[in-house]
């Protein structure tokens, strides 16, 4: 959410942001509604102020035994009370309407973000590692998993329906190893490990920006104010709601693990082979809460990216980093980098990480604040990036490290988390 004063003073900037983000919000309609709210609020507050003066006048008239004046003042007070009673419901309703429109206003993208309409206009700007060339016929991730009995999709579909899977044997151990490997590395970088709820109340989803627009992607717990999170980002965003952090406590650096649940609405028929796009997966999430300073946010934006790059380099996976364009980054982002790992069987890079900075857009929605060095209470800035998301990362991992004999080499960095095992299938 943006500051209403900013929208009032810079409507064209906000309209341009909405335009480049394919966001159809009508800023003129929002501002017209805002004017109605402000005017009505003023009238109701004026009436209230007059009521206070009147009650003093009534007491004064009573003390002076001036019955006529007292009765006139009481009559006037009654008229004011009727005015307030008649207008307060409308004021509340218009205020609610304005709030719901404010939730749809996008953040202002940084000038460094490419302007584009969709992912085809994202800009790759960094490549690492040689695209894997095999001197033999290589298998794709699903055939490799079947070969080594690492997955059971049929029985998972029996249990949970489409886009579900059972990880078996070393794949199950690999996923846990990847989670520990990521948590361990991030903890050593001073990020506080968290294992957070993967069910959260709706204010966390409003705070992160998942609601109202992305509600169709979220599973709901029947008859309770509880929803399954699609990322630990949602749970962490809600943790500090309504608190006022001390400036010297910032930045808060978290590495949060949670199961993630996504309806994947609208992706019917996309990525249906194997485990690329599933309804439930596990993710280790980097999350930063920092002071409201653009340079500070940009610093952490680069740091979160670098952390993820280090993890992928440790896994010895070729990848590229793309600067996500305005039309693909979504409402809340100021800037967004995706990391895409090379998938040999597809002969292309596929997204495995997504890194964003949002200034105070989430903080305003979730009411996350801090007291700065001058004692001024401000909204914080928030950022997030994937550390590891599995089983998707298993796809480049298994494919890239497959050997001619069909076995799969486990990267050095993972072996300590796999009991020292060096290969799968040897
Ligand atoms: N349906 C899915 N199935 C498997 N993996 C997924 C799915 N959706 C997302 N992921 C993984 O989770 C990563 C982060 O998801 S994201 O929506 O892009 N971004 C976030 O959730 C942010 N909180 C940063 O992690 C993706 O890059 C991908 O690796």
Short mmCIF file of C-alpha atoms and ligand atoms in Angstrom, two decimals:
data_model
loop_
_atom_site.label_atom_id
_atom_site.label_comp_id
_atom_site.label_asym_id
_atom_site.label_seq_id
_atom_site.Cartn_x
_atom_site.Cartn_y
_atom_site.Cartn_z
CA UNK A 1 0.00 0.00 0.00
CA UNK A 2 1.22 3.52 -0.75
CA UNK A 3 0.88 6.59 1.49
CA UNK A 4 -2.43 8.29 0.58
CA UNK A 5 -0.69 11.69 0.77
CA UNK A 6 1.81 10.51 -1.83
CA UNK A 7 -1.01 9.39 -4.15
CA UNK A 8 -2.80 12.76 -3.68
CA UNK A 9 0.38 14.69 -4.44
CA UNK A 10 1.75 12.47 -7.27
CA UNK A 11 -1.25 10.93 -9.08
CA UNK A 12 0.60 10.79 -12.40
CA UNK A 13 3.53 8.84 -10.91
CA UNK A 14 1.08 6.31 -9.46
CA UNK A 15 -0.90 6.11 -12.72
CA UNK A 16 2.34 5.43 -14.64
CA UNK A 17 3.31 2.70 -12.16
CA UNK A 18 -0.12 1.09 -12.58
CA UNK A 19 0.22 1.33 -16.36
CA UNK A 20 3.65 -0.33 -16.58
CA UNK A 21 2.48 -3.02 -14.12
CA UNK A 22 -0.65 -3.88 -16.14
CA UNK A 23 -2.64 -2.75 -13.11
CA UNK A 24 -6.09 -1.42 -14.06
CA UNK A 25 -6.74 0.56 -10.86
CA UNK A 26 -8.60 3.86 -11.51
CA UNK A 27 -6.56 6.44 -9.54
CA UNK A 28 -8.96 9.29 -10.44
CA UNK A 29 -11.86 7.30 -8.99
CA UNK A 30 -9.80 6.60 -5.85
CA UNK A 31 -8.98 10.30 -5.44
CA UNK A 32 -12.61 11.34 -6.01
CA UNK A 33 -13.72 8.86 -3.35
CA UNK A 34 -10.94 10.13 -1.08
CA UNK A 35 -12.26 13.70 -1.42
CA UNK A 36 -15.75 12.54 -0.44
CA UNK A 37 -14.35 10.77 2.62
CA UNK A 38 -12.27 13.80 3.65
CA UNK A 39 -15.24 16.18 3.26
CA UNK A 40 -17.68 13.98 5.16
CA UNK A 41 -15.08 13.23 7.85
CA UNK A 42 -14.59 16.98 8.30
CA UNK A 43 -18.33 17.59 8.69
CA UNK A 44 -18.75 14.77 11.22
CA UNK A 45 -15.72 15.94 13.23
CA UNK A 46 -17.02 19.53 13.14
CA UNK A 47 -20.35 18.30 14.49
CA UNK A 48 -18.56 16.39 17.24
CA UNK A 49 -16.52 19.45 18.20
CA UNK A 50 -19.70 21.57 18.36
CA UNK A 51 -21.31 18.88 20.55
CA UNK A 52 -18.42 19.19 23.02
CA UNK A 53 -18.77 22.98 23.13
CA UNK A 54 -22.53 22.63 23.55
CA UNK A 55 -22.21 20.27 26.50
CA UNK A 56 -19.98 22.86 28.22
CA UNK A 57 -22.55 25.59 27.39
CA UNK A 58 -25.37 23.43 28.76
CA UNK A 59 -23.52 22.94 32.06
CA UNK A 60 -22.75 26.67 32.20
CA UNK A 61 -26.43 27.55 31.55
CA UNK A 62 -27.48 25.09 34.24
CA UNK A 63 -25.08 26.66 36.73
CA UNK A 64 -26.57 30.10 35.85
CA UNK A 65 -30.10 28.60 36.11
CA UNK A 66 -30.67 29.92 32.58
CA UNK A 67 -33.31 27.30 31.64
CA UNK A 68 -34.28 28.86 28.28
CA UNK A 69 -30.67 28.92 27.04
CA UNK A 70 -30.11 25.43 28.40
CA UNK A 71 -33.13 24.07 26.50
CA UNK A 72 -32.06 25.79 23.27
CA UNK A 73 -28.58 24.29 23.59
CA UNK A 74 -29.97 20.82 24.30
CA UNK A 75 -32.20 21.09 21.20
CA UNK A 76 -29.21 22.12 19.12
CA UNK A 77 -27.23 19.20 20.54
CA UNK A 78 -30.03 16.80 19.52
CA UNK A 79 -29.88 18.09 15.90
CA UNK A 80 -26.11 17.52 15.83
CA UNK A 81 -26.50 14.02 17.23
CA UNK A 82 -29.05 13.25 14.48
CA UNK A 83 -26.66 14.61 11.84
CA UNK A 84 -23.84 12.39 13.12
CA UNK A 85 -26.14 9.35 13.38
CA UNK A 86 -27.32 9.91 9.82
CA UNK A 87 -23.84 10.34 8.31
CA UNK A 88 -21.48 8.12 10.32
CA UNK A 89 -22.54 4.81 8.63
CA UNK A 90 -21.91 6.34 5.20
CA UNK A 91 -18.55 7.71 6.35
CA UNK A 92 -17.53 4.26 7.62
CA UNK A 93 -18.66 2.59 4.41
CA UNK A 94 -16.84 5.09 2.16
CA UNK A 95 -13.69 4.76 4.32
CA UNK A 96 -13.83 0.97 3.94
CA UNK A 97 -14.29 1.34 0.17
CA UNK A 98 -11.28 3.67 -0.02
CA UNK A 99 -9.15 1.20 2.01
CA UNK A 100 -10.11 -1.66 -0.32
CA UNK A 101 -9.09 0.44 -3.34
CA UNK A 102 -5.81 1.43 -1.65
CA UNK A 103 -4.96 -2.27 -1.33
CA UNK A 104 -5.02 -2.47 -5.15
CA UNK A 105 -2.56 0.40 -5.73
CA UNK A 106 0.83 -0.90 -6.95
CA UNK A 107 4.22 0.14 -5.64
CA UNK A 108 6.39 2.45 -7.75
CA UNK A 109 9.02 0.38 -9.64
CA UNK A 110 12.63 1.51 -9.44
CA UNK A 111 13.93 3.16 -12.63
CA UNK A 112 16.47 0.29 -12.83
CA UNK A 113 13.62 -2.16 -13.48
CA UNK A 114 13.07 -2.78 -17.23
CA UNK A 115 9.68 -1.54 -18.41
CA UNK A 116 7.92 -4.46 -20.06
CA UNK A 117 4.53 -6.10 -20.37
CA UNK A 118 5.36 -9.71 -19.40
CA UNK A 119 8.15 -12.20 -18.66
CA UNK A 120 9.29 -12.13 -22.29
CA UNK A 121 10.69 -8.69 -21.52
CA UNK A 122 12.67 -9.70 -18.43
CA UNK A 123 16.36 -8.90 -18.85
CA UNK A 124 19.07 -11.53 -18.12
CA UNK A 125 22.14 -9.70 -16.81
CA UNK A 126 24.40 -12.32 -15.26
CA UNK A 127 25.43 -15.89 -16.21
CA UNK A 128 27.40 -18.34 -14.06
CA UNK A 129 28.67 -21.82 -15.00
CA UNK A 130 28.85 -23.54 -18.39
CA UNK A 131 25.59 -24.99 -19.71
CA UNK A 132 26.00 -28.71 -19.04
CA UNK A 133 27.02 -30.80 -22.06
CA UNK A 134 26.80 -34.59 -21.72
CA UNK A 135 28.94 -37.00 -23.72
CA UNK A 136 26.08 -39.51 -23.39
CA UNK A 137 22.29 -39.65 -23.66
CA UNK A 138 21.13 -37.81 -20.56
CA UNK A 139 17.84 -38.42 -18.77
CA UNK A 140 15.39 -35.77 -17.54
CA UNK A 141 14.67 -35.38 -13.84
CA UNK A 142 11.59 -37.56 -13.87
CA UNK A 143 13.25 -40.49 -15.66
CA UNK A 144 16.23 -40.18 -13.30
CA UNK A 145 13.86 -40.25 -10.30
CA UNK A 146 12.03 -43.28 -11.68
CA UNK A 147 15.32 -45.05 -12.45
CA UNK A 148 16.50 -44.69 -8.87
CA UNK A 149 13.05 -45.14 -7.32
CA UNK A 150 13.19 -41.63 -5.87
CA UNK A 151 9.56 -40.64 -6.50
CA UNK A 152 6.06 -42.10 -6.46
CA UNK A 153 3.60 -39.84 -8.25
CA UNK A 154 0.89 -42.39 -8.96
CA UNK A 155 0.31 -43.18 -5.28
CA UNK A 156 0.58 -39.49 -4.35
CA UNK A 157 -2.12 -38.66 -6.92
CA UNK A 158 -4.26 -41.42 -5.36
CA UNK A 159 -3.83 -39.73 -1.98
CA UNK A 160 -3.84 -36.05 -2.88
CA UNK A 161 -4.84 -35.60 -6.50
CA UNK A 162 -2.96 -33.79 -9.27
CA UNK A 163 0.37 -31.97 -8.82
CA UNK A 164 1.32 -34.11 -5.79
CA UNK A 165 4.28 -36.47 -5.31
CA UNK A 166 6.03 -38.76 -2.84
CA UNK A 167 9.77 -38.29 -2.55
CA UNK A 168 11.44 -41.64 -1.78
CA UNK A 169 14.84 -42.85 -0.68
CA UNK A 170 17.69 -40.44 -1.37
CA UNK A 171 15.33 -37.85 -2.87
CA UNK A 172 13.63 -37.57 0.52
CA UNK A 173 17.04 -37.31 2.17
CA UNK A 174 18.26 -34.85 -0.48
CA UNK A 175 15.36 -32.52 0.23
CA UNK A 176 16.06 -32.55 3.97
CA UNK A 177 19.79 -32.14 3.24
CA UNK A 178 19.09 -29.12 1.01
CA UNK A 179 16.92 -27.53 3.71
CA UNK A 180 19.59 -28.08 6.39
CA UNK A 181 22.34 -26.95 4.03
CA UNK A 182 20.47 -23.69 3.32
CA UNK A 183 19.47 -23.05 6.94
CA UNK A 184 23.03 -23.80 8.07
CA UNK A 185 24.68 -21.45 5.55
CA UNK A 186 22.25 -18.62 6.24
CA UNK A 187 22.56 -19.05 10.02
CA UNK A 188 26.32 -18.69 9.62
CA UNK A 189 25.62 -15.42 7.80
CA UNK A 190 23.79 -14.14 10.87
CA UNK A 191 20.25 -14.86 9.69
CA UNK A 192 18.01 -16.10 12.52
CA UNK A 193 16.56 -19.50 11.65
CA UNK A 194 12.78 -19.72 12.00
CA UNK A 195 10.33 -22.56 11.50
CA UNK A 196 7.11 -20.64 11.03
CA UNK A 197 3.41 -21.52 10.89
CA UNK A 198 2.25 -22.52 7.44
CA UNK A 199 -1.29 -21.56 8.43
CA UNK A 200 -1.91 -17.85 8.95
CA UNK A 201 -4.75 -15.41 9.49
CA UNK A 202 -5.84 -13.19 6.62
CA UNK A 203 -3.97 -10.08 7.84
CA UNK A 204 -0.65 -11.77 7.01
CA UNK A 205 -1.83 -12.37 3.45
CA UNK A 206 -3.05 -8.77 3.14
CA UNK A 207 0.29 -7.64 4.60
CA UNK A 208 2.43 -9.63 2.16
CA UNK A 209 0.24 -8.60 -0.78
CA UNK A 210 -1.12 -12.10 -1.40
CA UNK A 211 -4.63 -10.79 -0.62
CA UNK A 212 -6.87 -9.54 -2.09
CA UNK A 213 -5.56 -10.21 -5.64
CA UNK A 214 -3.86 -13.58 -5.20
CA UNK A 215 -6.57 -15.10 -3.01
CA UNK A 216 -7.44 -17.69 -5.66
CA UNK A 217 -3.96 -19.22 -5.21
CA UNK A 218 -4.50 -19.86 -1.50
CA UNK A 219 -6.07 -22.86 0.27
CA UNK A 220 -8.50 -21.92 3.04
CA UNK A 221 -9.17 -23.80 6.31
CA UNK A 222 -12.94 -24.24 6.37
CA UNK A 223 -14.89 -22.02 8.79
CA UNK A 224 -11.75 -20.55 10.37
CA UNK A 225 -9.78 -17.38 9.74
CA UNK A 226 -6.85 -19.54 8.67
CA UNK A 227 -5.24 -20.02 5.26
CA UNK A 228 -2.31 -22.13 4.09
CA UNK A 229 0.72 -20.00 3.21
CA UNK A 230 2.34 -20.24 -0.22
CA UNK A 231 5.61 -19.01 1.30
CA UNK A 232 7.08 -18.34 4.75
CA UNK A 233 7.19 -14.69 3.59
CA UNK A 234 3.50 -14.48 4.48
CA UNK A 235 3.93 -15.81 8.04
CA UNK A 236 7.00 -13.68 8.76
CA UNK A 237 5.28 -10.54 7.43
CA UNK A 238 2.55 -10.96 10.06
CA UNK A 239 4.84 -11.68 13.04
CA UNK A 240 5.68 -8.07 13.95
CA UNK A 241 2.30 -6.57 13.06
CA UNK A 242 1.31 -3.57 15.28
CA UNK A 243 4.64 -3.63 17.19
CA UNK A 244 7.06 -0.68 17.18
CA UNK A 245 10.61 -2.01 16.75
CA UNK A 246 13.61 -0.06 18.03
CA UNK A 247 15.78 1.42 15.27
CA UNK A 248 18.92 -0.19 16.68
CA UNK A 249 17.25 -3.63 16.50
CA UNK A 250 17.22 -3.35 12.70
CA UNK A 251 17.89 -5.00 10.33
CA UNK A 252 16.07 -8.15 11.41
CA UNK A 253 17.45 -11.00 9.27
CA UNK A 254 15.47 -14.22 9.12
CA UNK A 255 15.88 -17.51 7.34
CA UNK A 256 12.47 -19.13 7.61
CA UNK A 257 11.48 -22.68 6.73
CA UNK A 258 7.92 -23.68 5.96
CA UNK A 259 5.92 -26.07 3.86
CA UNK A 260 4.28 -24.03 1.08
CA UNK A 261 0.86 -24.62 -0.44
CA UNK A 262 -0.35 -23.20 -3.75
CA UNK A 263 -3.49 -23.76 -5.78
CA UNK A 264 -1.56 -22.91 -8.98
CA UNK A 265 -4.85 -21.66 -10.42
CA UNK A 266 -4.58 -20.82 -14.07
CA UNK A 267 -1.62 -23.13 -14.76
CA UNK A 268 -3.68 -26.11 -16.01
CA UNK A 269 -1.56 -28.21 -18.34
CA UNK A 270 1.65 -26.26 -17.56
CA UNK A 271 4.73 -28.09 -16.25
CA UNK A 272 2.76 -31.26 -15.52
CA UNK A 273 5.73 -33.66 -15.80
CA UNK A 274 7.48 -34.48 -12.58
CA UNK A 275 7.80 -32.07 -9.69
CA UNK A 276 8.36 -28.63 -11.25
CA UNK A 277 4.99 -27.15 -10.35
CA UNK A 278 3.22 -28.82 -7.39
CA UNK A 279 0.60 -27.90 -4.81
CA UNK A 280 2.85 -28.50 -1.79
CA UNK A 281 6.59 -27.94 -1.53
CA UNK A 282 9.21 -26.95 1.03
CA UNK A 283 11.09 -23.68 1.02
CA UNK A 284 13.78 -21.93 3.03
CA UNK A 285 13.12 -18.19 2.80
CA UNK A 286 15.40 -15.21 3.35
CA UNK A 287 13.53 -12.25 4.89
CA UNK A 288 14.82 -8.81 5.90
CA UNK A 289 13.13 -6.08 7.92
CA UNK A 290 15.25 -2.91 7.67
CA UNK A 291 14.98 0.83 8.27
CA UNK A 292 13.09 2.99 5.77
CA UNK A 293 16.04 3.97 3.60
CA UNK A 294 16.32 3.30 -0.13
CA UNK A 295 20.10 2.70 -0.06
CA UNK A 296 19.66 0.26 2.83
CA UNK A 297 17.01 -1.62 0.87
CA UNK A 298 19.15 -1.75 -2.26
CA UNK A 299 22.09 -3.03 -0.18
CA UNK A 300 20.01 -5.92 1.22
CA UNK A 301 18.44 -6.59 -2.18
CA UNK A 302 21.92 -7.28 -3.54
CA UNK A 303 22.92 -9.24 -0.41
CA UNK A 304 19.89 -11.55 -0.63
CA UNK A 305 20.69 -12.21 -4.27
CA UNK A 306 24.33 -12.95 -3.48
CA UNK A 307 23.35 -15.35 -0.67
CA UNK A 308 21.21 -17.37 -3.09
CA UNK A 309 23.96 -17.32 -5.73
CA UNK A 310 26.43 -18.71 -3.21
CA UNK A 311 24.03 -21.54 -2.36
CA UNK A 312 23.55 -22.41 -6.05
CA UNK A 313 27.27 -22.19 -6.76
CA UNK A 314 27.86 -24.58 -3.83
CA UNK A 315 25.44 -26.95 -5.57
CA UNK A 316 27.50 -26.48 -8.76
CA UNK A 317 24.47 -25.56 -10.86
CA UNK A 318 24.83 -23.25 -13.91
CA UNK A 319 22.37 -20.35 -13.63
CA UNK A 320 21.53 -16.85 -14.76
CA UNK A 321 20.07 -13.85 -13.00
CA UNK A 322 17.32 -11.81 -14.63
CA UNK A 323 16.07 -8.33 -13.89
CA UNK A 324 12.30 -8.79 -13.83
CA UNK A 325 10.33 -6.25 -15.89
CA UNK A 326 7.53 -4.09 -14.53
CA UNK A 327 4.77 -6.17 -16.13
CA UNK A 328 6.00 -9.39 -14.52
CA UNK A 329 7.10 -8.26 -11.04
CA UNK A 330 3.67 -7.83 -9.46
CA UNK A 331 2.11 -4.95 -7.52
CA UNK A 332 4.26 -4.82 -4.39
CA UNK A 333 7.78 -4.82 -5.79
CA UNK A 334 10.13 -1.89 -6.26
CA UNK A 335 12.63 -4.24 -7.88
CA UNK A 336 12.85 -8.00 -8.48
CA UNK A 337 15.56 -10.44 -9.59
CA UNK A 338 14.81 -14.05 -10.51
CA UNK A 339 17.48 -16.70 -10.53
CA UNK A 340 17.01 -19.37 -13.19
CA UNK A 341 18.97 -22.61 -13.15
CA UNK A 342 19.95 -24.42 -16.35
CA UNK A 343 17.73 -27.49 -16.94
CA UNK A 344 19.61 -29.69 -19.45
CA UNK A 345 16.59 -31.77 -20.52
CA UNK A 346 14.68 -28.62 -21.42
CA UNK A 347 17.65 -26.81 -22.91
CA UNK A 348 16.66 -23.65 -21.07
CA UNK A 349 16.92 -21.81 -17.77
CA UNK A 350 13.98 -22.24 -15.33
CA UNK A 351 13.14 -20.10 -12.30
CA UNK A 352 14.32 -21.48 -8.94
CA UNK A 353 14.61 -18.26 -6.84
CA UNK A 354 12.86 -14.91 -6.67
CA UNK A 355 14.36 -11.87 -4.89
CA UNK A 356 12.38 -8.70 -4.16
CA UNK A 357 12.51 -5.41 -2.34
CA UNK A 358 9.29 -3.61 -1.52
CA UNK A 359 10.19 -0.47 0.49
CA UNK A 360 7.26 0.09 2.88
CA UNK A 361 4.49 -1.34 0.64
CA UNK A 362 4.12 -4.49 2.79
CA UNK A 363 4.94 -2.69 6.04
CA UNK A 364 2.10 -0.20 5.52
CA UNK A 365 -0.35 -3.06 4.84
CA UNK A 366 0.85 -5.13 7.82
CA UNK A 367 1.51 -2.14 10.10
CA UNK A 368 5.19 -2.98 10.66
CA UNK A 369 6.91 0.03 12.27
CA UNK A 370 10.04 1.17 14.07
CA UNK A 371 11.20 4.24 16.02
CA UNK A 372 14.12 5.92 14.23
CA UNK A 373 17.10 7.68 15.87
CA UNK A 374 15.05 10.89 16.17
CA UNK A 375 12.23 9.06 17.94
CA UNK A 376 10.01 9.27 14.86
CA UNK A 377 7.79 6.22 14.25
CA UNK A 378 8.04 5.03 10.63
CA UNK A 379 7.09 2.03 8.54
CA UNK A 380 9.99 -0.38 7.96
CA UNK A 381 11.20 -1.69 4.60
CA UNK A 382 10.87 -5.42 3.85
CA UNK A 383 12.68 -7.72 1.43
CA UNK A 384 12.63 -11.42 0.65
CA UNK A 385 14.38 -14.01 -1.47
CA UNK A 386 14.30 -17.76 -1.84
CA UNK A 387 17.23 -19.57 -0.26
CA UNK A 388 16.18 -23.05 -1.43
CA UNK A 389 12.85 -24.36 -2.70
CA UNK A 390 12.43 -28.10 -3.10
CA UNK A 391 11.52 -30.28 -4.99
CA UNK A 392 11.97 -27.80 -7.87
CA UNK A 393 15.72 -27.43 -7.18
CA UNK A 394 16.04 -31.24 -7.44
CA UNK A 395 15.35 -30.89 -11.17
CA UNK A 396 18.57 -29.06 -12.16
CA UNK A 397 20.43 -30.84 -9.35
CA UNK A 398 19.70 -34.42 -10.46
CA UNK A 399 19.97 -33.66 -14.17
CA UNK A 400 23.20 -31.65 -13.99
CA UNK A 401 25.02 -34.19 -11.78
CA UNK A 402 23.95 -37.37 -13.55
CA UNK A 403 26.87 -39.56 -14.65
CA UNK A 404 27.28 -41.76 -17.76
CA UNK A 405 26.61 -44.87 -15.64
CA UNK A 406 23.25 -43.33 -14.64
CA UNK A 407 24.35 -42.56 -11.11
CA UNK A 408 24.04 -39.03 -9.70
CA UNK A 409 26.94 -37.22 -8.04
CA UNK A 410 26.11 -35.44 -4.81
CA UNK A 411 27.87 -32.02 -4.72
CA UNK A 412 30.58 -31.72 -2.06
CA UNK A 413 28.67 -29.03 -0.15
CA UNK A 414 25.69 -31.34 0.36
CA UNK A 415 27.57 -34.46 1.41
CA UNK A 416 27.89 -33.50 5.10
CA UNK A 417 24.08 -33.33 5.16
CA UNK A 418 23.77 -36.72 3.41
CA UNK A 419 25.88 -38.73 5.83
CA UNK A 420 28.89 -38.28 3.57
CA UNK A 421 27.22 -40.12 0.67
CA UNK A 422 28.89 -39.19 -2.63
CA UNK A 423 26.59 -40.72 -5.25
CA UNK A 424 23.03 -41.87 -5.73
CA UNK A 425 22.83 -45.19 -7.49
CA UNK A 426 26.37 -46.45 -6.93
N1 LIG B 1 4.00 -24.49 -7.41
C1 LIG B 1 5.31 -24.60 -7.13
N2 LIG B 1 5.89 -25.82 -7.13
C2 LIG B 1 7.21 -25.95 -6.84
N3 LIG B 1 8.02 -24.92 -6.53
C3 LIG B 1 7.46 -23.68 -6.51
C4 LIG B 1 6.10 -23.45 -6.81
N4 LIG B 1 5.85 -22.11 -6.70
C5 LIG B 1 7.03 -21.53 -6.36
N5 LIG B 1 7.99 -22.46 -6.25
C6 LIG B 1 9.39 -22.24 -5.88
O1 LIG B 1 9.44 -21.22 -4.89
C7 LIG B 1 10.27 -20.16 -5.35
C8 LIG B 1 9.78 -18.86 -4.77
O2 LIG B 1 8.42 -18.67 -5.14
S1 LIG B 1 8.00 -17.23 -5.60
O3 LIG B 1 6.59 -17.18 -5.58
O4 LIG B 1 8.66 -16.97 -6.84
N6 LIG B 1 8.62 -16.20 -4.52
C9 LIG B 1 8.37 -16.28 -3.20
O5 LIG B 1 7.62 -17.12 -2.73
C10 LIG B 1 9.16 -15.31 -2.34
N7 LIG B 1 8.69 -15.38 -0.98
C11 LIG B 1 10.66 -15.67 -2.41
O6 LIG B 1 10.86 -17.01 -2.07
C12 LIG B 1 10.17 -20.24 -6.85
O7 LIG B 1 11.27 -19.59 -7.47
C13 LIG B 1 10.21 -21.75 -7.07
O8 LIG B 1 11.52 -22.25 -6.94
#
